């Protein structure tokens, strides 16, 4: 649904875009590759699903989709890509992820990396959590609390990827990817705000014949991270849920699925927003654990 929603949003904005999906067939993610294979006809000819021989070749192919507009011979305004893999695959794809993020994304492309994290080693040879891998490659991370936010954050991920010129990672845990829910994917659900940001000469998106590798490092460290942070702030993704009233005494910071667990615990204790404000309990919900600005 995320892929179709992104294409619909692009079409409504007057852009003709296509989608490319690739990853490793061994990825768990609730049989994602099987579902994409079955949905080829529904997705249509403008959505290409091409499983990778391994995770790093799949990531390299997604990197390549960001260059299609550079030759001037493209049939589409841009191609947005979806990469998927679990923890060991993130490990082995590190080199491709690093170089692709340094090179950048297309203005009407963008890449979303689904990070299938198996915290309890249910379908893997080791327990893994890949946030540190993506921080190391300086790829912003979005961590949805539930199924609806997988769609919402996915759309924000593409918008941020295009704006900041980076890939965007979306954390996928079994509580979300192995569950079903009714979701709202309407075009009017999200109002995406692009912040006022001072871009460097030449912008932040991928460039043709870019062999200035140190320049790529400068753009990533000095501009892209700040641009991603500006996007997160402008769209209010990290937000206060319960203010704690005028004299907040205790703060609870949550991220991802833990947010719903905390809300359930508060409900069990009979603590709603009104009571939280009376007792000085502040609840903060983090959508993007990295980059995380103190200004948030």
C-alpha atoms as an extended CHARMM CRD file, in Angstrom:
* protein
*
       296  EXT
         1         1  UNK       CA              0.0000000000        0.0000000000        0.0000000000  PROA      1               0.0000000000
         2         2  UNK       CA              2.8900000000        2.3530000000        0.7100000000  PROA      2               0.0000000000
         3         3  UNK       CA              4.1740000000        2.0780000000       -2.8590000000  PROA      3               0.0000000000
         4         4  UNK       CA              0.7690000000        2.8140000000       -4.3600000000  PROA      4               0.0000000000
         5         5  UNK       CA              0.2180000000        5.7080000000       -1.9510000000  PROA      5               0.0000000000
         6         6  UNK       CA              3.5290000000        7.3130000000       -2.9330000000  PROA      6               0.0000000000
         7         7  UNK       CA              2.7410000000        7.0170000000       -6.6450000000  PROA      7               0.0000000000
         8         8  UNK       CA             -0.6910000000        8.5250000000       -6.0710000000  PROA      8               0.0000000000
         9         9  UNK       CA              0.7900000000       11.4460000000       -4.1730000000  PROA      9               0.0000000000
        10        10  UNK       CA              3.3100000000       12.0380000000       -6.9510000000  PROA      10              0.0000000000
        11        11  UNK       CA              0.6110000000       11.8740000000       -9.6260000000  PROA      11              0.0000000000
        12        12  UNK       CA             -1.5450000000       14.3530000000       -7.6930000000  PROA      12              0.0000000000
        13        13  UNK       CA              1.4450000000       16.7240000000       -7.6550000000  PROA      13              0.0000000000
        14        14  UNK       CA              1.8350000000       16.3600000000      -11.4380000000  PROA      14              0.0000000000
        15        15  UNK       CA              4.8480000000       14.0320000000      -11.3830000000  PROA      15              0.0000000000
        16        16  UNK       CA              5.2070000000       10.7860000000      -13.3170000000  PROA      16              0.0000000000
        17        17  UNK       CA              7.2340000000        8.4610000000      -11.1480000000  PROA      17              0.0000000000
        18        18  UNK       CA              7.9780000000        4.7550000000      -11.0410000000  PROA      18              0.0000000000
        19        19  UNK       CA              8.9540000000        2.4460000000       -8.2020000000  PROA      19              0.0000000000
        20        20  UNK       CA             11.6970000000       -0.1580000000       -7.8660000000  PROA      20              0.0000000000
        21        21  UNK       CA             11.7290000000       -2.8030000000       -5.1360000000  PROA      21              0.0000000000
        22        22  UNK       CA             14.6250000000       -5.0820000000       -4.3220000000  PROA      22              0.0000000000
        23        23  UNK       CA             15.9450000000       -7.0760000000       -1.3980000000  PROA      23              0.0000000000
        24        24  UNK       CA             17.0210000000      -10.5360000000       -0.3710000000  PROA      24              0.0000000000
        25        25  UNK       CA             14.4830000000      -13.3640000000       -0.5540000000  PROA      25              0.0000000000
        26        26  UNK       CA             15.6800000000      -14.6930000000        2.7960000000  PROA      26              0.0000000000
        27        27  UNK       CA             14.4010000000      -11.5600000000        4.5270000000  PROA      27              0.0000000000
        28        28  UNK       CA             11.6430000000      -12.2640000000        7.0490000000  PROA      28              0.0000000000
        29        29  UNK       CA              9.4490000000       -9.1340000000        7.0110000000  PROA      29              0.0000000000
        30        30  UNK       CA              6.2820000000      -11.2020000000        6.9450000000  PROA      30              0.0000000000
        31        31  UNK       CA              6.9580000000      -12.7280000000        3.5130000000  PROA      31              0.0000000000
        32        32  UNK       CA              7.2710000000       -9.3140000000        1.9130000000  PROA      32              0.0000000000
        33        33  UNK       CA              8.9320000000      -10.6540000000       -1.2250000000  PROA      33              0.0000000000
        34        34  UNK       CA              6.1650000000      -13.2260000000       -1.6840000000  PROA      34              0.0000000000
        35        35  UNK       CA              3.5160000000      -10.5420000000       -1.3980000000  PROA      35              0.0000000000
        36        36  UNK       CA              5.2300000000       -8.3180000000       -3.9530000000  PROA      36              0.0000000000
        37        37  UNK       CA              5.5120000000      -11.2710000000       -6.3030000000  PROA      37              0.0000000000
        38        38  UNK       CA              1.7950000000      -11.9730000000       -6.0330000000  PROA      38              0.0000000000
        39        39  UNK       CA              0.8830000000       -8.3020000000       -6.4720000000  PROA      39              0.0000000000
        40        40  UNK       CA              2.7450000000       -7.6710000000       -9.7450000000  PROA      40              0.0000000000
        41        41  UNK       CA             -0.4640000000       -7.2550000000      -11.7260000000  PROA      41              0.0000000000
        42        42  UNK       CA             -2.0350000000       -4.9850000000       -9.1010000000  PROA      42              0.0000000000
        43        43  UNK       CA              1.0710000000       -2.8180000000       -8.8600000000  PROA      43              0.0000000000
        44        44  UNK       CA              1.1880000000       -2.3530000000      -12.6300000000  PROA      44              0.0000000000
        45        45  UNK       CA              4.0280000000       -1.8630000000      -15.1320000000  PROA      45              0.0000000000
        46        46  UNK       CA              5.4160000000        1.2310000000      -13.4160000000  PROA      46              0.0000000000
        47        47  UNK       CA              6.3890000000       -0.7710000000      -10.3270000000  PROA      47              0.0000000000
        48        48  UNK       CA              9.2850000000       -3.1800000000      -10.8060000000  PROA      48              0.0000000000
        49        49  UNK       CA              9.9460000000       -5.9030000000       -8.2380000000  PROA      49              0.0000000000
        50        50  UNK       CA             13.3910000000       -7.4440000000       -8.7430000000  PROA      50              0.0000000000
        51        51  UNK       CA             14.7220000000       -9.6310000000       -5.9030000000  PROA      51              0.0000000000
        52        52  UNK       CA             18.4410000000       -9.3120000000       -5.3690000000  PROA      52              0.0000000000
        53        53  UNK       CA             20.9530000000      -12.1290000000       -5.4280000000  PROA      53              0.0000000000
        54        54  UNK       CA             21.9940000000      -10.7630000000       -2.0310000000  PROA      54              0.0000000000
        55        55  UNK       CA             21.3620000000       -7.6900000000        0.0760000000  PROA      55              0.0000000000
        56        56  UNK       CA             24.3080000000       -5.6000000000       -1.1190000000  PROA      56              0.0000000000
        57        57  UNK       CA             23.5390000000       -6.1300000000       -4.8130000000  PROA      57              0.0000000000
        58        58  UNK       CA             19.9280000000       -5.2000000000       -4.1060000000  PROA      58              0.0000000000
        59        59  UNK       CA             21.0900000000       -2.0170000000       -2.3360000000  PROA      59              0.0000000000
        60        60  UNK       CA             23.3910000000       -1.2060000000       -5.2560000000  PROA      60              0.0000000000
        61        61  UNK       CA             20.4790000000       -1.5900000000       -7.6760000000  PROA      61              0.0000000000
        62        62  UNK       CA             18.3690000000        0.7800000000       -5.5640000000  PROA      62              0.0000000000
        63        63  UNK       CA             21.2810000000        3.2320000000       -5.6320000000  PROA      63              0.0000000000
        64        64  UNK       CA             21.2800000000        3.0020000000       -9.4170000000  PROA      64              0.0000000000
        65        65  UNK       CA             17.6160000000        3.9990000000       -9.6400000000  PROA      65              0.0000000000
        66        66  UNK       CA             18.5610000000        7.4430000000       -8.3540000000  PROA      66              0.0000000000
        67        67  UNK       CA             20.6520000000        8.1390000000      -11.4450000000  PROA      67              0.0000000000
        68        68  UNK       CA             18.0630000000        7.5320000000      -14.1830000000  PROA      68              0.0000000000
        69        69  UNK       CA             17.2430000000       11.2230000000      -14.5830000000  PROA      69              0.0000000000
        70        70  UNK       CA             20.8750000000       12.2970000000      -14.9840000000  PROA      70              0.0000000000
        71        71  UNK       CA             21.2130000000       11.2420000000      -18.6260000000  PROA      71              0.0000000000
        72        72  UNK       CA             18.2390000000       13.2180000000      -19.9070000000  PROA      72              0.0000000000
        73        73  UNK       CA             16.8330000000       10.0770000000      -21.5410000000  PROA      73              0.0000000000
        74        74  UNK       CA             14.5100000000        9.1010000000      -18.6820000000  PROA      74              0.0000000000
        75        75  UNK       CA             10.8790000000        8.1180000000      -19.2240000000  PROA      75              0.0000000000
        76        76  UNK       CA              9.9460000000        9.1180000000      -15.6890000000  PROA      76              0.0000000000
        77        77  UNK       CA             10.4610000000       12.2350000000      -13.5910000000  PROA      77              0.0000000000
        78        78  UNK       CA             12.0370000000        9.9930000000      -10.9760000000  PROA      78              0.0000000000
        79        79  UNK       CA             12.1620000000        6.4870000000       -9.5460000000  PROA      79              0.0000000000
        80        80  UNK       CA             11.6900000000        5.8760000000       -5.8370000000  PROA      80              0.0000000000
        81        81  UNK       CA             13.1230000000        2.6530000000       -4.4550000000  PROA      81              0.0000000000
        82        82  UNK       CA             12.4150000000        0.2540000000       -1.6090000000  PROA      82              0.0000000000
        83        83  UNK       CA             15.1760000000       -1.9510000000       -0.1870000000  PROA      83              0.0000000000
        84        84  UNK       CA             14.5390000000       -4.6240000000        2.4190000000  PROA      84              0.0000000000
        85        85  UNK       CA             16.7160000000       -6.9040000000        4.4960000000  PROA      85              0.0000000000
        86        86  UNK       CA             17.1700000000       -8.2060000000        8.0080000000  PROA      86              0.0000000000
        87        87  UNK       CA             20.0570000000       -7.6100000000       10.4160000000  PROA      87              0.0000000000
        88        88  UNK       CA             22.7480000000       -9.8620000000        8.9060000000  PROA      88              0.0000000000
        89        89  UNK       CA             21.8520000000       -8.4490000000        5.5000000000  PROA      89              0.0000000000
        90        90  UNK       CA             22.3160000000       -4.9070000000        6.7900000000  PROA      90              0.0000000000
        91        91  UNK       CA             25.7620000000       -5.9790000000        8.0170000000  PROA      91              0.0000000000
        92        92  UNK       CA             26.8590000000       -7.2970000000        4.6490000000  PROA      92              0.0000000000
        93        93  UNK       CA             25.2730000000       -4.4300000000        2.7010000000  PROA      93              0.0000000000
        94        94  UNK       CA             27.0950000000       -1.7750000000        4.7390000000  PROA      94              0.0000000000
        95        95  UNK       CA             29.4940000000       -0.7530000000        1.9800000000  PROA      95              0.0000000000
        96        96  UNK       CA             26.7170000000       -0.3130000000       -0.5800000000  PROA      96              0.0000000000
        97        97  UNK       CA             24.5390000000        1.5820000000        1.8920000000  PROA      97              0.0000000000
        98        98  UNK       CA             27.3900000000        3.9130000000        2.8220000000  PROA      98              0.0000000000
        99        99  UNK       CA             28.3410000000        4.7620000000       -0.7620000000  PROA      99              0.0000000000
       100       100  UNK       CA             24.7390000000        5.1400000000       -1.8990000000  PROA      100             0.0000000000
       101       101  UNK       CA             23.9510000000        7.5150000000        0.9580000000  PROA      101             0.0000000000
       102       102  UNK       CA             27.0600000000        9.5620000000        0.2360000000  PROA      102             0.0000000000
       103       103  UNK       CA             26.1300000000        9.8370000000       -3.4450000000  PROA      103             0.0000000000
       104       104  UNK       CA             22.6120000000       10.9820000000       -2.6410000000  PROA      104             0.0000000000
       105       105  UNK       CA             19.1060000000       10.5690000000       -3.9660000000  PROA      105             0.0000000000
       106       106  UNK       CA             17.1230000000       12.0520000000       -6.8360000000  PROA      106             0.0000000000
       107       107  UNK       CA             14.8300000000       15.0580000000       -6.2870000000  PROA      107             0.0000000000
       108       108  UNK       CA             11.8060000000       12.9700000000       -7.3260000000  PROA      108             0.0000000000
       109       109  UNK       CA             13.2750000000        9.6200000000       -6.3400000000  PROA      109             0.0000000000
       110       110  UNK       CA             14.2680000000        8.6980000000       -2.8180000000  PROA      110             0.0000000000
       111       111  UNK       CA             15.1240000000        5.3830000000       -1.2020000000  PROA      111             0.0000000000
       112       112  UNK       CA             13.4960000000        3.7480000000        1.8070000000  PROA      112             0.0000000000
       113       113  UNK       CA             15.3890000000        0.9200000000        3.5240000000  PROA      113             0.0000000000
       114       114  UNK       CA             13.2440000000       -1.5220000000        5.4860000000  PROA      114             0.0000000000
       115       115  UNK       CA             15.3550000000       -2.7650000000        8.3800000000  PROA      115             0.0000000000
       116       116  UNK       CA             13.8930000000       -6.0900000000        9.5090000000  PROA      116             0.0000000000
       117       117  UNK       CA             15.1280000000       -6.3570000000       13.0910000000  PROA      117             0.0000000000
       118       118  UNK       CA             14.8020000000       -9.6580000000       14.9320000000  PROA      118             0.0000000000
       119       119  UNK       CA             15.4410000000       -8.7290000000       18.5650000000  PROA      119             0.0000000000
       120       120  UNK       CA             14.7790000000      -12.2360000000       19.8890000000  PROA      120             0.0000000000
       121       121  UNK       CA             16.4090000000      -14.3190000000       17.1130000000  PROA      121             0.0000000000
       122       122  UNK       CA             13.1220000000      -15.9800000000       16.2020000000  PROA      122             0.0000000000
       123       123  UNK       CA             14.0710000000      -16.4010000000       12.5420000000  PROA      123             0.0000000000
       124       124  UNK       CA             17.7860000000      -15.5980000000       12.6110000000  PROA      124             0.0000000000
       125       125  UNK       CA             21.0120000000      -17.1320000000       13.8350000000  PROA      125             0.0000000000
       126       126  UNK       CA             21.5450000000      -14.1920000000       16.1830000000  PROA      126             0.0000000000
       127       127  UNK       CA             19.5120000000      -11.4470000000       17.7930000000  PROA      127             0.0000000000
       128       128  UNK       CA             20.0700000000       -8.1650000000       16.0240000000  PROA      128             0.0000000000
       129       129  UNK       CA             19.1820000000       -4.5060000000       16.0450000000  PROA      129             0.0000000000
       130       130  UNK       CA             20.5040000000       -2.4000000000       13.1940000000  PROA      130             0.0000000000
       131       131  UNK       CA             20.0750000000        1.2020000000       14.3280000000  PROA      131             0.0000000000
       132       132  UNK       CA             23.8100000000        1.5250000000       14.9340000000  PROA      132             0.0000000000
       133       133  UNK       CA             24.5520000000        0.3170000000       11.3920000000  PROA      133             0.0000000000
       134       134  UNK       CA             22.4270000000        3.0870000000        9.9380000000  PROA      134             0.0000000000
       135       135  UNK       CA             23.8180000000        5.6990000000       12.3160000000  PROA      135             0.0000000000
       136       136  UNK       CA             27.3050000000        4.6370000000       11.2090000000  PROA      136             0.0000000000
       137       137  UNK       CA             26.3760000000        5.2170000000        7.5590000000  PROA      137             0.0000000000
       138       138  UNK       CA             24.4600000000        8.3960000000        8.5620000000  PROA      138             0.0000000000
       139       139  UNK       CA             21.1100000000        7.2380000000        7.2260000000  PROA      139             0.0000000000
       140       140  UNK       CA             18.1630000000        8.7930000000        9.1270000000  PROA      140             0.0000000000
       141       141  UNK       CA             15.9640000000        6.2850000000       10.9710000000  PROA      141             0.0000000000
       142       142  UNK       CA             12.1920000000        6.3010000000       11.3850000000  PROA      142             0.0000000000
       143       143  UNK       CA             10.6600000000        3.9570000000       13.9630000000  PROA      143             0.0000000000
       144       144  UNK       CA              6.8960000000        3.4220000000       13.6380000000  PROA      144             0.0000000000
       145       145  UNK       CA              4.7840000000        2.3810000000       16.6040000000  PROA      145             0.0000000000
       146       146  UNK       CA              2.1780000000        0.4750000000       14.5840000000  PROA      146             0.0000000000
       147       147  UNK       CA              0.9330000000       -0.4990000000       11.1460000000  PROA      147             0.0000000000
       148       148  UNK       CA             -0.6050000000        2.9050000000       10.3450000000  PROA      148             0.0000000000
       149       149  UNK       CA              2.6720000000        4.6180000000       11.1090000000  PROA      149             0.0000000000
       150       150  UNK       CA              4.5130000000        2.2520000000        8.7830000000  PROA      150             0.0000000000
       151       151  UNK       CA              2.5530000000        3.9030000000        5.9680000000  PROA      151             0.0000000000
       152       152  UNK       CA              2.8140000000        7.4200000000        7.4010000000  PROA      152             0.0000000000
       153       153  UNK       CA              6.5090000000        7.2180000000        8.2200000000  PROA      153             0.0000000000
       154       154  UNK       CA              7.2010000000        5.5140000000        4.9050000000  PROA      154             0.0000000000
       155       155  UNK       CA              5.7230000000        8.4760000000        3.0470000000  PROA      155             0.0000000000
       156       156  UNK       CA              7.6390000000       10.8810000000        5.2790000000  PROA      156             0.0000000000
       157       157  UNK       CA             10.7400000000        8.7800000000        4.6290000000  PROA      157             0.0000000000
       158       158  UNK       CA             10.4710000000        9.2830000000        0.8810000000  PROA      158             0.0000000000
       159       159  UNK       CA              9.8290000000       13.0090000000        1.2760000000  PROA      159             0.0000000000
       160       160  UNK       CA             12.7800000000       13.3840000000        3.6500000000  PROA      160             0.0000000000
       161       161  UNK       CA             14.9860000000       11.2800000000        1.3660000000  PROA      161             0.0000000000
       162       162  UNK       CA             14.2360000000       13.5680000000       -1.5590000000  PROA      162             0.0000000000
       163       163  UNK       CA             14.6490000000       16.7490000000        0.4660000000  PROA      163             0.0000000000
       164       164  UNK       CA             17.8150000000       15.8660000000        2.3840000000  PROA      164             0.0000000000
       165       165  UNK       CA             19.4300000000       13.7680000000       -0.3450000000  PROA      165             0.0000000000
       166       166  UNK       CA             19.8400000000       10.7840000000        1.9780000000  PROA      166             0.0000000000
       167       167  UNK       CA             18.3710000000        7.3260000000        2.1740000000  PROA      167             0.0000000000
       168       168  UNK       CA             15.8160000000        6.8180000000        4.9540000000  PROA      168             0.0000000000
       169       169  UNK       CA             15.5480000000        3.6900000000        7.1130000000  PROA      169             0.0000000000
       170       170  UNK       CA             12.2520000000        2.3400000000        8.4340000000  PROA      170             0.0000000000
       171       171  UNK       CA             12.5100000000       -0.0200000000       11.4200000000  PROA      171             0.0000000000
       172       172  UNK       CA             10.3850000000       -3.1420000000       11.0050000000  PROA      172             0.0000000000
       173       173  UNK       CA              9.7250000000       -5.4030000000       13.9830000000  PROA      173             0.0000000000
       174       174  UNK       CA              7.5600000000       -8.5030000000       13.9620000000  PROA      174             0.0000000000
       175       175  UNK       CA              4.8660000000       -6.8920000000       16.1290000000  PROA      175             0.0000000000
       176       176  UNK       CA              4.1020000000       -4.6340000000       13.1570000000  PROA      176             0.0000000000
       177       177  UNK       CA              5.0880000000       -6.5330000000       10.0260000000  PROA      177             0.0000000000
       178       178  UNK       CA              3.4540000000       -9.7750000000       11.1340000000  PROA      178             0.0000000000
       179       179  UNK       CA              0.1560000000       -8.1390000000       12.0370000000  PROA      179             0.0000000000
       180       180  UNK       CA             -2.8060000000       -6.7930000000       10.1100000000  PROA      180             0.0000000000
       181       181  UNK       CA             -4.7170000000       -3.5630000000       10.5400000000  PROA      181             0.0000000000
       182       182  UNK       CA             -7.0110000000       -1.1910000000        8.7260000000  PROA      182             0.0000000000
       183       183  UNK       CA             -5.0450000000        1.8620000000        7.5910000000  PROA      183             0.0000000000
       184       184  UNK       CA             -5.8360000000        5.2350000000        6.1160000000  PROA      184             0.0000000000
       185       185  UNK       CA             -3.7980000000        5.8720000000        2.9850000000  PROA      185             0.0000000000
       186       186  UNK       CA             -5.8250000000        8.8050000000        1.7200000000  PROA      186             0.0000000000
       187       187  UNK       CA             -4.0120000000       11.5960000000       -0.0850000000  PROA      187             0.0000000000
       188       188  UNK       CA             -5.2490000000       14.1500000000        2.4430000000  PROA      188             0.0000000000
       189       189  UNK       CA             -4.0290000000       12.2390000000        5.5110000000  PROA      189             0.0000000000
       190       190  UNK       CA             -0.5180000000       13.7060000000        5.5310000000  PROA      190             0.0000000000
       191       191  UNK       CA              0.4320000000       17.2900000000        4.8710000000  PROA      191             0.0000000000
       192       192  UNK       CA              4.1350000000       17.1680000000        4.1650000000  PROA      192             0.0000000000
       193       193  UNK       CA              6.0420000000       20.3580000000        4.9330000000  PROA      193             0.0000000000
       194       194  UNK       CA              9.4020000000       21.0930000000        3.3320000000  PROA      194             0.0000000000
       195       195  UNK       CA             11.3660000000       23.3370000000        5.6960000000  PROA      195             0.0000000000
       196       196  UNK       CA             13.1730000000       26.5250000000        4.7980000000  PROA      196             0.0000000000
       197       197  UNK       CA             16.7580000000       25.2820000000        4.6650000000  PROA      197             0.0000000000
       198       198  UNK       CA             19.9120000000       26.9070000000        3.2960000000  PROA      198             0.0000000000
       199       199  UNK       CA             21.1590000000       24.4480000000        0.6920000000  PROA      199             0.0000000000
       200       200  UNK       CA             24.8300000000       24.3660000000       -0.3640000000  PROA      200             0.0000000000
       201       201  UNK       CA             25.8050000000       25.1970000000       -3.9600000000  PROA      201             0.0000000000
       202       202  UNK       CA             24.5260000000       22.4120000000       -6.1910000000  PROA      202             0.0000000000
       203       203  UNK       CA             22.0310000000       21.1710000000       -3.5900000000  PROA      203             0.0000000000
       204       204  UNK       CA             22.0270000000       17.8590000000       -1.7320000000  PROA      204             0.0000000000
       205       205  UNK       CA             20.7390000000       15.4430000000       -4.3530000000  PROA      205             0.0000000000
       206       206  UNK       CA             22.8000000000       13.0430000000       -6.4360000000  PROA      206             0.0000000000
       207       207  UNK       CA             25.0650000000       14.6450000000       -9.0560000000  PROA      207             0.0000000000
       208       208  UNK       CA             26.3150000000       13.4420000000      -12.4470000000  PROA      208             0.0000000000
       209       209  UNK       CA             29.9620000000       12.3300000000      -12.6750000000  PROA      209             0.0000000000
       210       210  UNK       CA             30.4970000000       13.1310000000       -9.0010000000  PROA      210             0.0000000000
       211       211  UNK       CA             34.0500000000       12.0770000000       -8.1820000000  PROA      211             0.0000000000
       212       212  UNK       CA             34.5060000000       14.6330000000       -5.4150000000  PROA      212             0.0000000000
       213       213  UNK       CA             34.3800000000       12.0370000000       -2.6510000000  PROA      213             0.0000000000
       214       214  UNK       CA             35.5430000000       14.4260000000        0.0470000000  PROA      214             0.0000000000
       215       215  UNK       CA             32.8830000000       16.8440000000       -1.1100000000  PROA      215             0.0000000000
       216       216  UNK       CA             30.3110000000       14.1010000000       -0.6150000000  PROA      216             0.0000000000
       217       217  UNK       CA             31.5340000000       13.7280000000        2.9650000000  PROA      217             0.0000000000
       218       218  UNK       CA             31.2270000000       17.4610000000        3.5700000000  PROA      218             0.0000000000
       219       219  UNK       CA             27.6590000000       17.5540000000        2.2140000000  PROA      219             0.0000000000
       220       220  UNK       CA             26.6580000000       14.5560000000        4.3200000000  PROA      220             0.0000000000
       221       221  UNK       CA             28.1650000000       15.7660000000        7.5920000000  PROA      221             0.0000000000
       222       222  UNK       CA             27.6080000000       19.4960000000        7.2580000000  PROA      222             0.0000000000
       223       223  UNK       CA             24.2780000000       19.6830000000        5.4230000000  PROA      223             0.0000000000
       224       224  UNK       CA             22.3690000000       16.4440000000        4.8960000000  PROA      224             0.0000000000
       225       225  UNK       CA             22.0830000000       15.5790000000        8.5650000000  PROA      225             0.0000000000
       226       226  UNK       CA             20.8820000000       19.0820000000        9.3780000000  PROA      226             0.0000000000
       227       227  UNK       CA             18.4120000000       18.9620000000        6.4750000000  PROA      227             0.0000000000
       228       228  UNK       CA             16.9500000000       15.6980000000        7.7820000000  PROA      228             0.0000000000
       229       229  UNK       CA             16.6530000000       17.2080000000       11.2730000000  PROA      229             0.0000000000
       230       230  UNK       CA             14.9430000000       20.2780000000        9.8290000000  PROA      230             0.0000000000
       231       231  UNK       CA             12.4370000000       18.0390000000        8.0570000000  PROA      231             0.0000000000
       232       232  UNK       CA             11.6670000000       16.1300000000       11.2610000000  PROA      232             0.0000000000
       233       233  UNK       CA             11.1010000000       19.3870000000       13.1600000000  PROA      233             0.0000000000
       234       234  UNK       CA              8.9950000000       21.0020000000       10.4320000000  PROA      234             0.0000000000
       235       235  UNK       CA              6.6470000000       18.0180000000       10.3190000000  PROA      235             0.0000000000
       236       236  UNK       CA              6.4290000000       17.5830000000       14.0860000000  PROA      236             0.0000000000
       237       237  UNK       CA              7.3380000000       13.9080000000       13.9660000000  PROA      237             0.0000000000
       238       238  UNK       CA              8.9950000000       13.9290000000       17.3900000000  PROA      238             0.0000000000
       239       239  UNK       CA              6.2510000000       15.2480000000       19.6430000000  PROA      239             0.0000000000
       240       240  UNK       CA              4.9460000000       15.6720000000       23.1650000000  PROA      240             0.0000000000
       241       241  UNK       CA              1.8610000000       13.5080000000       23.7000000000  PROA      241             0.0000000000
       242       242  UNK       CA              1.1300000000       14.4310000000       27.3500000000  PROA      242             0.0000000000
       243       243  UNK       CA              2.5490000000       17.7800000000       28.4330000000  PROA      243             0.0000000000
       244       244  UNK       CA              2.5920000000       17.0050000000       32.1380000000  PROA      244             0.0000000000
       245       245  UNK       CA              0.9060000000       20.2990000000       32.9000000000  PROA      245             0.0000000000
       246       246  UNK       CA              2.6010000000       23.4840000000       34.0230000000  PROA      246             0.0000000000
       247       247  UNK       CA              4.9270000000       21.6970000000       36.4630000000  PROA      247             0.0000000000
       248       248  UNK       CA              5.9900000000       18.4900000000       34.7910000000  PROA      248             0.0000000000
       249       249  UNK       CA              8.0470000000       16.3570000000       37.1800000000  PROA      249             0.0000000000
       250       250  UNK       CA              8.5290000000       13.0260000000       35.4120000000  PROA      250             0.0000000000
       251       251  UNK       CA              9.2690000000       12.4560000000       31.7500000000  PROA      251             0.0000000000
       252       252  UNK       CA              8.8420000000        9.2600000000       29.7560000000  PROA      252             0.0000000000
       253       253  UNK       CA             10.5310000000        9.0810000000       26.3600000000  PROA      253             0.0000000000
       254       254  UNK       CA              9.2890000000        6.3650000000       24.0200000000  PROA      254             0.0000000000
       255       255  UNK       CA             10.2510000000        5.1950000000       20.5400000000  PROA      255             0.0000000000
       256       256  UNK       CA              8.6540000000        2.7330000000       18.1330000000  PROA      256             0.0000000000
       257       257  UNK       CA              6.4910000000       -0.1240000000       19.3620000000  PROA      257             0.0000000000
       258       258  UNK       CA              7.3810000000        0.7680000000       22.9690000000  PROA      258             0.0000000000
       259       259  UNK       CA              5.1480000000        3.8160000000       22.6540000000  PROA      259             0.0000000000
       260       260  UNK       CA              2.0610000000        1.6220000000       22.3870000000  PROA      260             0.0000000000
       261       261  UNK       CA              3.2930000000       -0.5310000000       25.2810000000  PROA      261             0.0000000000
       262       262  UNK       CA              3.6880000000        2.5550000000       27.4710000000  PROA      262             0.0000000000
       263       263  UNK       CA              0.2430000000        3.8420000000       26.5010000000  PROA      263             0.0000000000
       264       264  UNK       CA             -1.2360000000        0.4540000000       27.4280000000  PROA      264             0.0000000000
       265       265  UNK       CA              0.5610000000        0.5080000000       30.7770000000  PROA      265             0.0000000000
       266       266  UNK       CA             -0.7230000000        4.0260000000       31.4930000000  PROA      266             0.0000000000
       267       267  UNK       CA             -4.2610000000        2.9790000000       30.5790000000  PROA      267             0.0000000000
       268       268  UNK       CA             -3.9750000000       -0.0030000000       32.9320000000  PROA      268             0.0000000000
       269       269  UNK       CA             -2.9530000000        2.4250000000       35.6890000000  PROA      269             0.0000000000
       270       270  UNK       CA             -5.8770000000        4.6910000000       34.9230000000  PROA      270             0.0000000000
       271       271  UNK       CA             -3.6570000000        7.5310000000       33.7090000000  PROA      271             0.0000000000
       272       272  UNK       CA             -5.1820000000        9.4800000000       30.8400000000  PROA      272             0.0000000000
       273       273  UNK       CA             -4.0300000000       12.8650000000       29.5640000000  PROA      273             0.0000000000
       274       274  UNK       CA             -5.9290000000       14.8210000000       32.1980000000  PROA      274             0.0000000000
       275       275  UNK       CA             -4.5040000000       12.7870000000       35.0700000000  PROA      275             0.0000000000
       276       276  UNK       CA             -1.0120000000       12.8470000000       33.5540000000  PROA      276             0.0000000000
       277       277  UNK       CA             -1.1630000000       16.6270000000       33.5300000000  PROA      277             0.0000000000
       278       278  UNK       CA             -2.3840000000       16.7180000000       37.1300000000  PROA      278             0.0000000000
       279       279  UNK       CA              0.4480000000       14.5210000000       38.4180000000  PROA      279             0.0000000000
       280       280  UNK       CA              3.1180000000       16.1550000000       36.2400000000  PROA      280             0.0000000000
       281       281  UNK       CA              3.7930000000       13.2330000000       33.8900000000  PROA      281             0.0000000000
       282       282  UNK       CA              5.1370000000       14.1640000000       30.4710000000  PROA      282             0.0000000000
       283       283  UNK       CA              5.1040000000       11.6430000000       27.6120000000  PROA      283             0.0000000000
       284       284  UNK       CA              7.3370000000       12.2350000000       24.6010000000  PROA      284             0.0000000000
       285       285  UNK       CA              7.0890000000       10.1720000000       21.4040000000  PROA      285             0.0000000000
       286       286  UNK       CA             10.1830000000        9.8440000000       19.2250000000  PROA      286             0.0000000000
       287       287  UNK       CA              9.6100000000        9.0790000000       15.5560000000  PROA      287             0.0000000000
       288       288  UNK       CA             13.2040000000        9.6300000000       14.4630000000  PROA      288             0.0000000000
       289       289  UNK       CA             15.8100000000        8.3650000000       16.9620000000  PROA      289             0.0000000000
       290       290  UNK       CA             18.5910000000        9.5270000000       14.6350000000  PROA      290             0.0000000000
       291       291  UNK       CA             19.3570000000       12.2770000000       13.9260000000  PROA      291             0.0000000000
       292       292  UNK       CA             17.8480000000       13.4820000000       17.1820000000  PROA      292             0.0000000000
       293       293  UNK       CA             18.3050000000       17.1680000000       17.9340000000  PROA      293             0.0000000000
       294       294  UNK       CA             18.2790000000       18.6070000000       21.4150000000  PROA      294             0.0000000000
       295       295  UNK       CA             15.9270000000       21.2140000000       19.9860000000  PROA      295             0.0000000000
       296       296  UNK       CA             13.2990000000       18.4780000000       19.7480000000  PROA      296             0.0000000000
